């Protein structure tokens, strides 16, 4: 599962039912979006494997 940063926000990307879910944790709110492919889910950030 890749994790990364998009500006000051913490981001996780994980597979779910044939698509990818991108979860973005901001200072006060958390949001999630679904993407068809991994490249689209990881757009706008730098990612490393979650250990």
CSV table of C-alpha atoms in Angstrom, one decimal:
chain,number,residue,atom,x,y,z
A,1,UNK,CA,0.0,0.0,0.0
A,2,UNK,CA,1.7,3.3,-1.1
A,3,UNK,CA,1.7,6.3,1.2
A,4,UNK,CA,2.7,9.8,0.4
A,5,UNK,CA,2.2,13.5,0.8
A,6,UNK,CA,0.2,15.9,-1.4
A,7,UNK,CA,1.4,19.2,-0.1
A,8,UNK,CA,0.9,19.1,3.7
A,9,UNK,CA,-1.7,16.3,3.5
A,10,UNK,CA,-1.0,12.6,4.2
A,11,UNK,CA,-2.3,10.3,1.5
A,12,UNK,CA,-2.9,6.5,1.3
A,13,UNK,CA,-3.7,4.6,-1.8
A,14,UNK,CA,-5.1,1.0,-1.6
A,15,UNK,CA,-6.9,-1.4,-4.0
A,16,UNK,CA,-10.5,-2.2,-3.5
A,17,UNK,CA,-12.7,-4.3,-5.8
A,18,UNK,CA,-10.7,-3.7,-9.0
A,19,UNK,CA,-10.2,0.0,-8.5
A,20,UNK,CA,-8.0,2.2,-6.2
A,21,UNK,CA,-9.1,4.3,-3.3
A,22,UNK,CA,-7.2,7.5,-2.4
A,23,UNK,CA,-7.6,8.7,1.1
A,24,UNK,CA,-6.4,12.2,1.9
A,25,UNK,CA,-6.1,13.3,5.5
A,26,UNK,CA,-6.0,17.0,6.0
A,27,UNK,CA,-5.8,18.9,9.3
A,28,UNK,CA,-9.5,18.8,10.0
A,29,UNK,CA,-11.1,16.6,7.4
A,30,UNK,CA,-10.5,13.3,5.6
A,31,UNK,CA,-11.7,12.6,2.1
A,32,UNK,CA,-11.7,9.6,-0.2
A,33,UNK,CA,-12.0,9.2,-3.9
A,34,UNK,CA,-12.1,6.1,-6.2
A,35,UNK,CA,-9.9,5.8,-9.4
A,36,UNK,CA,-9.8,3.2,-12.1
A,37,UNK,CA,-6.0,2.9,-12.2
A,38,UNK,CA,-3.1,3.3,-9.9
A,39,UNK,CA,-1.5,6.1,-11.9
A,40,UNK,CA,-4.6,8.3,-11.6
A,41,UNK,CA,-4.9,7.6,-7.8
A,42,UNK,CA,-1.3,8.6,-7.2
A,43,UNK,CA,-1.4,11.8,-9.3
A,44,UNK,CA,-0.1,14.9,-7.4
A,45,UNK,CA,2.2,13.4,-4.8
A,46,UNK,CA,5.3,11.4,-4.1
A,47,UNK,CA,4.8,7.9,-2.8
A,48,UNK,CA,6.8,5.2,-1.0
A,49,UNK,CA,5.6,1.7,0.2
A,50,UNK,CA,4.0,1.7,3.6
A,51,UNK,CA,6.1,-0.3,6.0
